PDB file of C-alpha atoms in Angstrom:
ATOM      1  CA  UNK A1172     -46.711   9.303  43.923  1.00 46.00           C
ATOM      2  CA  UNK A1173     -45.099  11.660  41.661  1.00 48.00           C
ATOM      3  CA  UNK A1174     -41.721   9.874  41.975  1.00 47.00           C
ATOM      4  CA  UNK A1175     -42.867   6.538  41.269  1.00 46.00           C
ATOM      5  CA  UNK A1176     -44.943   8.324  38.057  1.00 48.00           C
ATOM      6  CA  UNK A1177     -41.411   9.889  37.069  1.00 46.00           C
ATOM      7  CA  UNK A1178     -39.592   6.566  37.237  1.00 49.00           C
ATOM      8  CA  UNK A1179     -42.244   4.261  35.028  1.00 50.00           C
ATOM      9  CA  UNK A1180     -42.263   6.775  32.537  1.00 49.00           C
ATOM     10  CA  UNK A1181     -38.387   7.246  32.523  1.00 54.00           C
ATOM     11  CA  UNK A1182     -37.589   3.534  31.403  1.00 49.00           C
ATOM     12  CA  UNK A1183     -39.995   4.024  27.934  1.00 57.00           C
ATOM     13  CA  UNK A1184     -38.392   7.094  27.513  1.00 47.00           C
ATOM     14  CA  UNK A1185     -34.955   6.055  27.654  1.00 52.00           C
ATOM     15  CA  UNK A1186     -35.531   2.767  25.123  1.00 50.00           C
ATOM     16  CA  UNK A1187     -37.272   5.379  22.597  1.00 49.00           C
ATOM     17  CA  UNK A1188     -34.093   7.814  22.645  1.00 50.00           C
ATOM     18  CA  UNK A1189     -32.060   4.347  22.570  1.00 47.00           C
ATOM     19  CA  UNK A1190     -33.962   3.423  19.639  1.00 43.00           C
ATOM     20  CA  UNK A1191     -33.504   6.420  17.655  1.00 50.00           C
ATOM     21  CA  UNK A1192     -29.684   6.723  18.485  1.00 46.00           C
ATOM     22  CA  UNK A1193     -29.627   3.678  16.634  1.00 50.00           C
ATOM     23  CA  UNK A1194     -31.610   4.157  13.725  1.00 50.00           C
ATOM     24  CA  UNK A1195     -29.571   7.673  13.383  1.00 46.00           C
ATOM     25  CA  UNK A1196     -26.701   4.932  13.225  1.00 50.00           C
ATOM     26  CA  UNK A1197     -27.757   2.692  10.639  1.00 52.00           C
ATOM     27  CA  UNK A1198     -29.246   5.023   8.512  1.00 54.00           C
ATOM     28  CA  UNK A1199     -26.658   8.329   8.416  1.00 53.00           C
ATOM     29  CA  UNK A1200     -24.071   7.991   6.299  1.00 59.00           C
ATOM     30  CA  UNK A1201     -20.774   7.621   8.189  1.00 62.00           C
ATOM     31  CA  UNK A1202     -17.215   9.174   7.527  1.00 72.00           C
ATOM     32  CA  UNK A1203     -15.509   6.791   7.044  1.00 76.00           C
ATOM     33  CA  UNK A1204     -14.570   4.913   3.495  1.00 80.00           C
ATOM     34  CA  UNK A1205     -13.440   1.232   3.125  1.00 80.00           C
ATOM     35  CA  UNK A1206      -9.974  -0.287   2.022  1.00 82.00           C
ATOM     36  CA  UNK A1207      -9.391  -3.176   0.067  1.00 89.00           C
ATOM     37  CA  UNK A1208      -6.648  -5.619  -1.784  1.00 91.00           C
ATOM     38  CA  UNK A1209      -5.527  -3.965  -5.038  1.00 91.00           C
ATOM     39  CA  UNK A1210      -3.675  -4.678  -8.110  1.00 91.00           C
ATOM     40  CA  UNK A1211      -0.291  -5.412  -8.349  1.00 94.00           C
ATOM     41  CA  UNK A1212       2.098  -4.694 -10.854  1.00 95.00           C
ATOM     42  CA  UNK A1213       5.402  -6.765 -11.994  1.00 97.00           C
ATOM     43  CA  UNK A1214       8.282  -3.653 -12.347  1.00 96.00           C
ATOM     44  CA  UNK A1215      10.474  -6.694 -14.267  1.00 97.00           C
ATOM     45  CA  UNK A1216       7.251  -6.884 -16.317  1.00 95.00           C
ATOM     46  CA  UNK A1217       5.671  -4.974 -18.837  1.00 93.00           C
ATOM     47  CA  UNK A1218       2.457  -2.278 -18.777  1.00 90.00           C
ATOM     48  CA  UNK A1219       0.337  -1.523 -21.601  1.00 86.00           C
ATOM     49  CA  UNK A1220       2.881  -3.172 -23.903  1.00 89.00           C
ATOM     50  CA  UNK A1221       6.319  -1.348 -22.295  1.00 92.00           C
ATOM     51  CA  UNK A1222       8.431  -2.137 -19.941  1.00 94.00           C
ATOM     52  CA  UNK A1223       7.724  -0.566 -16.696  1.00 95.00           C
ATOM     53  CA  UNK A1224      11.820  -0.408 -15.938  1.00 95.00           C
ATOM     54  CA  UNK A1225      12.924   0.980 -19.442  1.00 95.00           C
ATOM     55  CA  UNK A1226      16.480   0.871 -19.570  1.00 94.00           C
ATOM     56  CA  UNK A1227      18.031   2.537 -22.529  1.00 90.00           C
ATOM     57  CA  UNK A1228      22.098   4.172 -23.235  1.00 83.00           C
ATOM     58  CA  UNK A1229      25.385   1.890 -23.229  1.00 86.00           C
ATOM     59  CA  UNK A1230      24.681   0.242 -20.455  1.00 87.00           C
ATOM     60  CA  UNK A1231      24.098  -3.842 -20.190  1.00 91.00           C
ATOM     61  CA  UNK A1232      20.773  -4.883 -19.225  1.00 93.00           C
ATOM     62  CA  UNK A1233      20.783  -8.220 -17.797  1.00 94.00           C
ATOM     63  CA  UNK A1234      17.784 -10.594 -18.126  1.00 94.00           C
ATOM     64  CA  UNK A1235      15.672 -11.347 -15.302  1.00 95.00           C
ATOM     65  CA  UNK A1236      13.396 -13.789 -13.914  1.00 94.00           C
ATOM     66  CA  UNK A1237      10.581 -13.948 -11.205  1.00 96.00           C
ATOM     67  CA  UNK A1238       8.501 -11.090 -10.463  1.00 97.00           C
ATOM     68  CA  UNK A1239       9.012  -8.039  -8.057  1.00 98.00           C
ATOM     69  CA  UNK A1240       5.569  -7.104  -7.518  1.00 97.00           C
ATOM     70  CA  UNK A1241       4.897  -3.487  -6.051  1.00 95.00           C
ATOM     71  CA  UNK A1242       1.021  -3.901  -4.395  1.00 95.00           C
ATOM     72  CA  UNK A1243      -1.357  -0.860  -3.857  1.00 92.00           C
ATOM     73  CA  UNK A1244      -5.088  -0.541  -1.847  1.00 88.00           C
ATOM     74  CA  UNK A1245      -8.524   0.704  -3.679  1.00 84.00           C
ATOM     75  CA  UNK A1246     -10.088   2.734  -2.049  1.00 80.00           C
ATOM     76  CA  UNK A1247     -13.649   3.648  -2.290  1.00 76.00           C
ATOM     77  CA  UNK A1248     -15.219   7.243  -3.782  1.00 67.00           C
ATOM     78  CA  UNK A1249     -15.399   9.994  -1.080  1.00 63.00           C
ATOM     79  CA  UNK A1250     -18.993  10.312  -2.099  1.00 68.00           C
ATOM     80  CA  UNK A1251     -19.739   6.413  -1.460  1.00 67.00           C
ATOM     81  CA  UNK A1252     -22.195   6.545   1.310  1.00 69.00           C
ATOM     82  CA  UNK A1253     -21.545   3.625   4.433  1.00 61.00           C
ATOM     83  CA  UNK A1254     -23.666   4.030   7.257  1.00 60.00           C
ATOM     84  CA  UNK A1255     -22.910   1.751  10.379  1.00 65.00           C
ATOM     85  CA  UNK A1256     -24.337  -1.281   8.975  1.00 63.00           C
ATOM     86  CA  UNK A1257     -21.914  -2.149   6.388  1.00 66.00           C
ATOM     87  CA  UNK A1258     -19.254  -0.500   8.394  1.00 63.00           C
ATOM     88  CA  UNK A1259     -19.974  -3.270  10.888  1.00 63.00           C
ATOM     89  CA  UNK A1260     -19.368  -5.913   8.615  1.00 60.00           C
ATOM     90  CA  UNK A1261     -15.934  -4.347   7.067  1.00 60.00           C
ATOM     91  CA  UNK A1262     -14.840  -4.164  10.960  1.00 59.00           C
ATOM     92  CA  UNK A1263     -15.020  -8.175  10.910  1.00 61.00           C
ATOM     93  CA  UNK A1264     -13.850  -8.517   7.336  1.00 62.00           C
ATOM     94  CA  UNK A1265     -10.114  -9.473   7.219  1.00 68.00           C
ATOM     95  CA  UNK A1266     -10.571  -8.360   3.436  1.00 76.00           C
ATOM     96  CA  UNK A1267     -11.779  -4.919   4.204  1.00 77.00           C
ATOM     97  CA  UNK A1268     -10.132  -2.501   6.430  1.00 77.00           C
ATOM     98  CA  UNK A1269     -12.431   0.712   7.636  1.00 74.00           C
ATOM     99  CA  UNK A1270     -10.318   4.022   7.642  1.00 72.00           C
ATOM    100  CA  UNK A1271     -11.667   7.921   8.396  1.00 76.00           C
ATOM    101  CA  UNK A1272     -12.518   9.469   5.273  1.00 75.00           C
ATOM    102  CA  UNK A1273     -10.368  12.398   6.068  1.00 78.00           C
ATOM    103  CA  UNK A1274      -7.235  10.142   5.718  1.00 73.00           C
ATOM    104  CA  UNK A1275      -7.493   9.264   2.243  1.00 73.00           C
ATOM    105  CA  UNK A1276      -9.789  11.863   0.639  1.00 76.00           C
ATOM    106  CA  UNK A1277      -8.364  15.080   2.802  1.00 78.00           C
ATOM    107  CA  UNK A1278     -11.268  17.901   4.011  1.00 76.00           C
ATOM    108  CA  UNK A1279     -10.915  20.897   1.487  1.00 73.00           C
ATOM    109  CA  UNK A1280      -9.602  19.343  -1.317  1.00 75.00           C
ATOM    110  CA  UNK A1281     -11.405  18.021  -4.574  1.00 79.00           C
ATOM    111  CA  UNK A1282     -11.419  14.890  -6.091  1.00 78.00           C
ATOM    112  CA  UNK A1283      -9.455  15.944  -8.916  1.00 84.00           C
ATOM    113  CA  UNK A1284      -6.759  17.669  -6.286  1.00 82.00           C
ATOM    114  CA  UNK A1285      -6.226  14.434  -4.318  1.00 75.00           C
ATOM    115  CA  UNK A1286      -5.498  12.216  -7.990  1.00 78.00           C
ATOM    116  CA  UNK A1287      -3.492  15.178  -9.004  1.00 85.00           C
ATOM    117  CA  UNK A1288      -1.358  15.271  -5.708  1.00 81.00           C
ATOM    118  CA  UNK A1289      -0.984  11.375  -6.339  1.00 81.00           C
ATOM    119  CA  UNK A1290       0.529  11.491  -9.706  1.00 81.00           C
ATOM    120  CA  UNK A1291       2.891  14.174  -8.312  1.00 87.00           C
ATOM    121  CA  UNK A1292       3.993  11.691  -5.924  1.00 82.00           C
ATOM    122  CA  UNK A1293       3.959   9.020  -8.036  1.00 84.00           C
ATOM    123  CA  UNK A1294       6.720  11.505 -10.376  1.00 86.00           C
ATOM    124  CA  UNK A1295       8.630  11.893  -7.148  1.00 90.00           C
ATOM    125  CA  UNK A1296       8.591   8.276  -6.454  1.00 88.00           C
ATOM    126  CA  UNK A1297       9.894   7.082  -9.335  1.00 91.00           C
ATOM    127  CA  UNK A1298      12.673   9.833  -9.455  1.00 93.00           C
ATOM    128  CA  UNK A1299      13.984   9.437  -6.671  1.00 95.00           C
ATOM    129  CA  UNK A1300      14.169   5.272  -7.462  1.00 95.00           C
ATOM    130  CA  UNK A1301      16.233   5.900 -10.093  1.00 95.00           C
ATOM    131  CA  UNK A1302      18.431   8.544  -8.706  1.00 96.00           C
ATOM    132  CA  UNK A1303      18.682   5.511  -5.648  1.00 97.00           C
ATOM    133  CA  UNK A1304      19.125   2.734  -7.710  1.00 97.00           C
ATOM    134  CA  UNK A1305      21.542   4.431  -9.704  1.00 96.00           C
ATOM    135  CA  UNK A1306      23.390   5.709  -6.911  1.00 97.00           C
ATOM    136  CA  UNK A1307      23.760   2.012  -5.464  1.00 97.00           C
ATOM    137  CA  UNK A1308      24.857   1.009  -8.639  1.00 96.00           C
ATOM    138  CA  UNK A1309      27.903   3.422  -8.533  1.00 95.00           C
ATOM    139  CA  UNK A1310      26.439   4.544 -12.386  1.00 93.00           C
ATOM    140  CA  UNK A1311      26.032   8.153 -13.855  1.00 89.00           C
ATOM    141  CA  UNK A1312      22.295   8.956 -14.874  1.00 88.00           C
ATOM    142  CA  UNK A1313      23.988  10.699 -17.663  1.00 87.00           C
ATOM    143  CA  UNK A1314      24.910   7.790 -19.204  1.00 88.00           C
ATOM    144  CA  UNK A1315      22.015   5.353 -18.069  1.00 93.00           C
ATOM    145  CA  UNK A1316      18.744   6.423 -19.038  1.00 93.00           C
ATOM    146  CA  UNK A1317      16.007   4.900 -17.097  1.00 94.00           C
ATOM    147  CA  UNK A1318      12.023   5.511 -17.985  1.00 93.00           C
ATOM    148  CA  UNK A1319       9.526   3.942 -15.610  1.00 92.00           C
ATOM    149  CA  UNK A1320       6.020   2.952 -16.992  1.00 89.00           C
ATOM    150  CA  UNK A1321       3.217   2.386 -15.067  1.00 87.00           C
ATOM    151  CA  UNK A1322       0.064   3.875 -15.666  1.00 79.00           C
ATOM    152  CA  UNK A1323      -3.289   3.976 -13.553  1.00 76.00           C
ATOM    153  CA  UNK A1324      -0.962   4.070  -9.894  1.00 79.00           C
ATOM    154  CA  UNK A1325      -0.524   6.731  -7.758  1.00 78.00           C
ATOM    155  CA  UNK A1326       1.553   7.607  -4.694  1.00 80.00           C
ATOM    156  CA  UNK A1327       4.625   7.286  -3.144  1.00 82.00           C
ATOM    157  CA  UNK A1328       4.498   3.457  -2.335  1.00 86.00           C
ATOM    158  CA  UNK A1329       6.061   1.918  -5.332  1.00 90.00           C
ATOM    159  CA  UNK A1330       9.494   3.494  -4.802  1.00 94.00           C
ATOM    160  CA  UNK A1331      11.164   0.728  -3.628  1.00 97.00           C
ATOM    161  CA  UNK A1332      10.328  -1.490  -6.024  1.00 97.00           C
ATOM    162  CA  UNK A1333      10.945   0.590  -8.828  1.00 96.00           C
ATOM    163  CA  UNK A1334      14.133   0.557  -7.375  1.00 97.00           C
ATOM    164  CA  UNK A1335      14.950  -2.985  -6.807  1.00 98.00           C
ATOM    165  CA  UNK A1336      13.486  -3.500 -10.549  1.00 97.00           C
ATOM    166  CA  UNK A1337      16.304  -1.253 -11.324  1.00 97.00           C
ATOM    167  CA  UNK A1338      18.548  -2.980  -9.992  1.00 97.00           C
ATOM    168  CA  UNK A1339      18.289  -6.138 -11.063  1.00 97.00           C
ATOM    169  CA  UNK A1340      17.991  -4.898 -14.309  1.00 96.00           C
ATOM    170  CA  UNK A1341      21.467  -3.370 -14.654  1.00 96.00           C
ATOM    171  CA  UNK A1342      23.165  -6.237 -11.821  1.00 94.00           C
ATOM    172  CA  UNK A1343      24.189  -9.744 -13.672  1.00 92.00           C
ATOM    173  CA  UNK A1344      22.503 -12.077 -11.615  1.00 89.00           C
ATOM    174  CA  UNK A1345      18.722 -13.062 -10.866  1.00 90.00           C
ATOM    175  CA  UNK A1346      17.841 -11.149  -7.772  1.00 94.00           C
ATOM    176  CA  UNK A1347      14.799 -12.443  -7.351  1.00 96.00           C
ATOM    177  CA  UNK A1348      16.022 -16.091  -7.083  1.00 94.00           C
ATOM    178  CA  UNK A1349      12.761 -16.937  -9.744  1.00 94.00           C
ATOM    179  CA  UNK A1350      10.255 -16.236  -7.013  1.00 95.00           C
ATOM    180  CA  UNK A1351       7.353 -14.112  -6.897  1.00 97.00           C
ATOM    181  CA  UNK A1352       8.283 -11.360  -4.575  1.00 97.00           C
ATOM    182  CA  UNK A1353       5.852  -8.345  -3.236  1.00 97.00           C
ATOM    183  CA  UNK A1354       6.300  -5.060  -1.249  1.00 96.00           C
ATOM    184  CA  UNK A1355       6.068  -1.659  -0.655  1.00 95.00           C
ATOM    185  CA  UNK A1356       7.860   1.547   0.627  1.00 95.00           C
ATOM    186  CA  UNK A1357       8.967   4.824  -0.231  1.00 95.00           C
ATOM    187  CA  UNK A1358      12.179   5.589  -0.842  1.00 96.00           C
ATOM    188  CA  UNK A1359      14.464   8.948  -0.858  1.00 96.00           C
ATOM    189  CA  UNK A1360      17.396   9.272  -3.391  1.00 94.00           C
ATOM    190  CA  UNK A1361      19.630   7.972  -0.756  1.00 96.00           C
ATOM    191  CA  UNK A1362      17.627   4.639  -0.394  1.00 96.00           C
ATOM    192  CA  UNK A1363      16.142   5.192   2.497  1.00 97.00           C
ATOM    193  CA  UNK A1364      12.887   3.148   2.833  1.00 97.00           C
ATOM    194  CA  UNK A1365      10.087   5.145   4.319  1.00 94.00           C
ATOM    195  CA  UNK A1366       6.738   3.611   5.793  1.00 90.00           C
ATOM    196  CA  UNK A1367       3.281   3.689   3.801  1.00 88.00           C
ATOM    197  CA  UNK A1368       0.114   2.956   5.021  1.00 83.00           C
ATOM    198  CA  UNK A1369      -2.311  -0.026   4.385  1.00 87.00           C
ATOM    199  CA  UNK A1370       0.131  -2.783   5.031  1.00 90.00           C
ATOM    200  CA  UNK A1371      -3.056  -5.583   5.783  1.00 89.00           C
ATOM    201  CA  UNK A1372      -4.316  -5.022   2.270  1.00 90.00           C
ATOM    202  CA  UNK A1373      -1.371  -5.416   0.984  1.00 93.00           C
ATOM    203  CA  UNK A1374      -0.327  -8.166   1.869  1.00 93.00           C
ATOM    204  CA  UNK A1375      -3.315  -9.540   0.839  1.00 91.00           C
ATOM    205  CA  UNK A1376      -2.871  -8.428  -2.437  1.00 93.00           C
ATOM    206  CA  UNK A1377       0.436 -10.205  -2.559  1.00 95.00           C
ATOM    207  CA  UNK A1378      -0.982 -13.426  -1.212  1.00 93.00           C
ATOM    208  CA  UNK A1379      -3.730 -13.578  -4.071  1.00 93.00           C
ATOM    209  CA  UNK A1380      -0.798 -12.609  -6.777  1.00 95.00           C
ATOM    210  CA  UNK A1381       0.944 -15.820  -5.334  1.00 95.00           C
ATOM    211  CA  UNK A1382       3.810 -13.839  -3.656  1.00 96.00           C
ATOM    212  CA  UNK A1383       5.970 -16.361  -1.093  1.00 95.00           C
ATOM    213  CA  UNK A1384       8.269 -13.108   0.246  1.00 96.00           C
ATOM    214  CA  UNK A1385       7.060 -10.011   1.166  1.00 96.00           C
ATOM    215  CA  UNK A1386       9.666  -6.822   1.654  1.00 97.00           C
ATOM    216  CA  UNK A1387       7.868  -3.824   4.180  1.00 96.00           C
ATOM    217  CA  UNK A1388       9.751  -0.537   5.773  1.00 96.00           C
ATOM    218  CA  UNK A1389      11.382  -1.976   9.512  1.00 95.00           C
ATOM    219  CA  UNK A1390       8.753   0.539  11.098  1.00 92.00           C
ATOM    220  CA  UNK A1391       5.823  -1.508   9.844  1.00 92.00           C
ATOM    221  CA  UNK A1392       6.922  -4.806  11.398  1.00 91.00           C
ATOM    222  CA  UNK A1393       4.302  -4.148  14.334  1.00 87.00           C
ATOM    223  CA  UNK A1394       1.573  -3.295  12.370  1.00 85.00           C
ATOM    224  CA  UNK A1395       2.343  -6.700  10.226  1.00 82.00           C
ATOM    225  CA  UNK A1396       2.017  -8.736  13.686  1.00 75.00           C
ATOM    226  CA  UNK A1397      -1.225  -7.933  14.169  1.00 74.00           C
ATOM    227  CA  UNK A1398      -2.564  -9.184  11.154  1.00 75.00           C
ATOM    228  CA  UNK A1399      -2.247 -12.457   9.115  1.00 74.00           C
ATOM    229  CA  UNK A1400       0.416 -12.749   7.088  1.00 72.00           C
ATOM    230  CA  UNK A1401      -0.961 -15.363   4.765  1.00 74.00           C
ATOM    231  CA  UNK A1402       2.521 -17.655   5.041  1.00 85.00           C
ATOM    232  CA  UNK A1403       4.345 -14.740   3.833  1.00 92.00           C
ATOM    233  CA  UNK A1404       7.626 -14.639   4.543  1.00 94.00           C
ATOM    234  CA  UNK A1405       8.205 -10.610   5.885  1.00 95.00           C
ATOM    235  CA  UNK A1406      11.028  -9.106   5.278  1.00 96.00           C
ATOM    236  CA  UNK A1407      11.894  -5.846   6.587  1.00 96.00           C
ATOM    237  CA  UNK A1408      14.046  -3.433   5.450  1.00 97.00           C
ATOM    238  CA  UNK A1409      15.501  -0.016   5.914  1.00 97.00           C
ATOM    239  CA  UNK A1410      17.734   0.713   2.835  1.00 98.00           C
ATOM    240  CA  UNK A1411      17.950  -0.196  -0.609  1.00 98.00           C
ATOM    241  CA  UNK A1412      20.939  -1.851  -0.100  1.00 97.00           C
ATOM    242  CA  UNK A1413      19.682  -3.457   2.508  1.00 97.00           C
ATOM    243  CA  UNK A1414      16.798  -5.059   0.412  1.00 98.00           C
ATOM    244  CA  UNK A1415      19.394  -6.302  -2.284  1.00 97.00           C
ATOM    245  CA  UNK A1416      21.340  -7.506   0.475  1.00 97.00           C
ATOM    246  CA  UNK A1417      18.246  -9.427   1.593  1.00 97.00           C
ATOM    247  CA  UNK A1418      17.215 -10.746  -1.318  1.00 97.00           C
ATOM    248  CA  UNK A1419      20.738 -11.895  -2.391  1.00 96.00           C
ATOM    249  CA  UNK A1420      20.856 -13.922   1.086  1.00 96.00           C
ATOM    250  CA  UNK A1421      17.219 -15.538   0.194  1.00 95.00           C
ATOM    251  CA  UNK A1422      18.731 -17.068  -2.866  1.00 93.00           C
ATOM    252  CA  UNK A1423      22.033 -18.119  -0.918  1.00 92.00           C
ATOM    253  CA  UNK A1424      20.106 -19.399   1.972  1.00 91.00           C
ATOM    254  CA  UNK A1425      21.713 -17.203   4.336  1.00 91.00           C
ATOM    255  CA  UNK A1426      20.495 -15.564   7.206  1.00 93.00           C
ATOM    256  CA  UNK A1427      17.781 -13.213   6.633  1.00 94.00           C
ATOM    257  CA  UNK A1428      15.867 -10.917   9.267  1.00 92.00           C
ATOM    258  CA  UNK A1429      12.088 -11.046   9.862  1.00 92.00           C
ATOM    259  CA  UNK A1430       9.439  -9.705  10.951  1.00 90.00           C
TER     260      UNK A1430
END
């Protein structure tokens, strides 16, 4: 019967197509590249022998202890290939994160465009720290001069930090309390702390650098409740003077918000 003929051969038909889906899968590279932990820097610390807060003009400058650690993500090449396989295993990794390609490495642009647009907002980031910091500080930028070092970083992501390093540079006191704290965020020359992506690597980052408090953009607190914090204490923030505020009530013992 022609039916029943048309049915047997259906099912061998359908597992062969099945089959080659898959091994179109495994084998074709896949846009997509992977995320992981990356370095850290200390902005109360120094890079490639200088400060990265130099703070120079009449002003005091105030020792400091503990760390304020700004944390970044590595990224791999655009021209990596991952095909489904790997991808797989990064899906299950809590060390990897698996992002489009697109999103980090936009369609149209070189290589060399995408580092060059990330030192430009590296420039801006650490402007508009100092203009911030400065501006919290109630002091003239024409009679403070502050140079910020950090080479090998790129982004927006390290504003707040540079900030806070800033700060506690030029404020009598020890903001940090002699912990090791990490973070991220943007910032504006008003202090207002923006969100940046790759929060989970972050934070992992700041685990392995032996971080105990954590400072993240208010807007991020849901996307650090889905992940593990590591026994991180979060803090969120949405100013710069709310993160000095923070901070300053960590050391006291006071009340402090969380994520």
């Amino acid at each position: 019967m022609p039916g029943v003929a048309r049915t047997k051969l259906t099912l061998p038909v359908s597992l062969l197509l099945v089959a080659i889906l898959f091994g179109f899968a495994f084998l074709v590279p896949m846009p997509y590249v992977l995320i992981t932990p990356g370095s850290v820097a200390d902005t109360l610390g120094d890079d490639a022998g200088r400060p990265v807060v130099e703070i120079s003009g009449p002003a005091t400058v105030y020792p400091t202890t503990g760390h304020l650690l700004l944390t970044t993500i590595h990224a791999s090449g655009r021209d990596e290939k991952h095909r489904l396989a790997s991808l797989l295993g990064a899906w299950w990794d809590t060390e990897e994160a698996v992002v489009p390609r697109k999103s980090v490495y936009p369609d149209g642009k070189s290589i060399e465009q995408v580092v060059e647009t990330n030192a430009k907002d590296m420039v801006k980031s650490q402007d508009s720290a100092t203009v911030a910091a400065l501006k919290y500080l109630g002091k003239s930028p024409d009679q403070v001069k502050v140079t910020l070092h950090l080479s090998d970083v790129g982004g927006p992501s390290a504003g707040l930090f540079f900030a806070l390093g800033i700060v506690d540079k030029l404020t009598e006191g020890q903001l940090t309390g002699g912990r090791t704290i990490a973070g991220t965020g943007s910032i504006d020359g008003n202090g207002k702390v923006g969100e940046i992506g790759g929060l989970p690597m972050k934070l992992l980052a700041a685990k392995r650098a032996g971080a105990t408090v954590f400072v993240l953009p208010k807007g991020e607190c849901g996307e650090a409740g889905r992940v593990e914090s590591g026994g991180l204490r979060l803090v969120p923030v949405e100013t710069l003077s709310g993160a000095v505020d923070a901070l300053n009530a960590l050391n006291a013992g006071g009340k402090v918000a969380s994520c």
